[in-house]
């Protein structure tokens, strides 16, 4: 299939570095961040109704990024990498400050970056992270008081691609070889099931607990 988003090239050129930073901070690994960013732009490229207005486009793109990072977290929960392992996965220096920041809760890191990096409003951040206004305000307040990165530290987080054309070629090749829209839909279904199974498991435990309590009372 062909890329259906007419603004795709512009989005890729303008937002790839910030989307990579966001995904790296949430995934805590360079290889994972590259894979997630690739998927984010597959979502964006297959979305023919992607908003053209800059603020709406930015919110939509980071919403894709947040959702894809959540998918990664649900499927590949793992121990926090050592500093050496983390350094081996990226092309920029991994400082102690960055390590400390990466250990923060995912939503706290996400809220801090979205405000300090691309400078999004609390409304946009709430929409991206699926939070109510009061929750967003509390999270931003917590983020402001916690560990943070300097602008220099944040700017140092860069992908290992030297030019956006390399990324663009790889993405366009994927669109030519596969039905990306179908793959995106299947991924969304799997993410929904991953989330639903947790609630199903809790429901079953509740039923079993109630049954055990009732049986013990007989």
Coordinates of C-alpha atoms in Angstrom, one line a residue, residues 30-157:
X30 CA 18.1 2.6 22.3
X31 CA 17.1 -0.5 20.2
X32 CA 13.6 -0.5 21.6
X33 CA 13.2 3.3 21.0
X34 CA 14.1 2.8 17.3
X35 CA 11.6 0.0 16.9
X36 CA 8.9 2.0 18.6
X37 CA 9.5 5.2 16.6
X38 CA 9.4 3.1 13.4
X39 CA 5.9 1.8 14.4
X40 CA 4.8 5.3 15.3
X41 CA 5.5 6.6 11.9
X42 CA 3.8 3.6 10.3
X43 CA 0.7 4.6 12.2
X44 CA 1.1 8.2 11.0
X45 CA 1.8 7.3 7.4
X46 CA -1.3 5.0 7.2
X47 CA -3.6 7.6 8.7
X48 CA -5.2 9.5 5.7
X49 CA -7.3 11.5 8.2
X50 CA -4.2 12.7 10.1
X51 CA -4.8 16.4 11.1
X52 CA -3.0 19.1 9.1
X53 CA -3.2 21.7 11.8
X54 CA 0.2 21.8 13.6
X55 CA -1.0 21.5 17.2
X56 CA -3.5 18.8 16.4
X57 CA -0.9 16.9 14.3
X58 CA 1.7 17.1 17.2
X59 CA -0.9 15.8 19.7
X60 CA -1.9 12.9 17.4
X61 CA 1.7 11.9 16.7
X62 CA 2.7 11.8 20.4
X63 CA -0.6 10.0 21.2
X64 CA 0.6 7.3 18.8
X65 CA 4.0 7.3 20.5
X66 CA 2.5 7.0 24.0
X67 CA 0.2 4.1 22.9
X68 CA 3.0 2.2 21.2
X69 CA 5.3 2.7 24.2
X70 CA 2.5 1.2 26.4
X71 CA 2.3 -1.7 24.0
X72 CA 6.0 -2.3 24.3
X73 CA 5.8 -2.1 28.1
X74 CA 2.9 -4.6 28.3
X75 CA 4.6 -7.1 26.0
X76 CA 8.3 -6.8 27.1
X77 CA 8.5 -6.0 30.7
X78 CA 12.2 -6.3 31.7
X79 CA 14.7 -5.3 34.3
X80 CA 16.2 -1.8 34.0
X81 CA 19.4 -2.1 32.0
X82 CA 22.8 -1.5 33.4
X83 CA 24.5 1.8 32.4
X84 CA 27.0 -0.2 30.2
X85 CA 24.2 -2.0 28.4
X86 CA 22.3 1.2 27.9
X87 CA 25.4 3.0 26.6
X88 CA 26.0 0.1 24.1
X89 CA 22.5 0.6 22.6
X90 CA 22.9 4.4 21.8
X91 CA 25.3 6.7 20.1
X92 CA 25.2 9.5 22.7
X93 CA 26.7 9.7 26.2
X94 CA 24.6 8.2 29.0
X95 CA 25.1 10.4 32.1
X96 CA 24.3 9.6 35.7
X97 CA 21.6 12.3 35.5
X98 CA 20.0 10.6 32.6
X99 CA 20.1 7.2 34.4
X100 CA 18.3 8.8 37.4
X101 CA 15.7 10.3 35.2
X102 CA 15.1 7.1 33.3
X103 CA 14.2 5.4 36.6
X104 CA 11.2 7.7 37.2
X105 CA 7.7 6.3 36.6
X106 CA 6.8 6.3 32.8
X107 CA 3.9 8.9 33.1
X108 CA 6.1 11.3 35.1
X109 CA 8.8 11.1 32.5
X110 CA 6.3 11.5 29.6
X111 CA 4.6 14.5 31.2
X112 CA 7.9 16.2 31.9
X113 CA 9.3 15.7 28.4
X114 CA 6.1 16.8 26.6
X115 CA 6.1 20.1 28.5
X116 CA 9.9 20.7 28.5
X117 CA 10.7 19.4 25.0
X118 CA 8.1 20.2 22.4
X119 CA 6.4 22.6 24.9
X120 CA 2.9 21.1 24.8
X121 CA 0.0 22.5 26.8
X122 CA -1.5 20.7 29.8
X123 CA -4.6 20.0 27.6
X124 CA -2.5 18.3 25.0
X125 CA -0.5 16.3 27.6
X126 CA -3.7 15.1 29.2
X127 CA -5.1 14.0 25.8
X128 CA -1.9 12.2 24.9
X129 CA -1.6 10.4 28.3
X130 CA -5.4 9.9 28.6
X131 CA -5.6 11.8 31.9
X132 CA -8.3 14.1 33.4
X133 CA -7.3 17.8 33.8
X134 CA -6.8 17.4 37.6
X135 CA -4.7 14.3 37.1
X136 CA -2.6 16.1 34.5
X137 CA -2.0 19.1 36.8
X138 CA -0.9 16.9 39.6
X139 CA 1.4 14.9 37.4
X140 CA 3.0 18.1 36.0
X141 CA 3.5 19.4 39.5
X142 CA 5.1 16.2 40.5
X143 CA 7.3 16.2 37.4
X144 CA 8.4 19.8 38.2
X145 CA 9.6 18.8 41.7
X146 CA 11.3 15.6 40.6
X147 CA 14.5 14.7 38.8
X148 CA 14.8 16.6 35.5
X149 CA 17.1 16.9 32.5
X150 CA 18.9 20.0 31.3
X151 CA 18.2 21.2 27.8
X152 CA 21.8 20.1 27.0
X153 CA 21.1 16.6 28.3
X154 CA 17.8 16.4 26.4
X155 CA 19.3 17.7 23.2
X156 CA 22.1 15.0 23.4
X157 CA 19.5 12.2 23.1

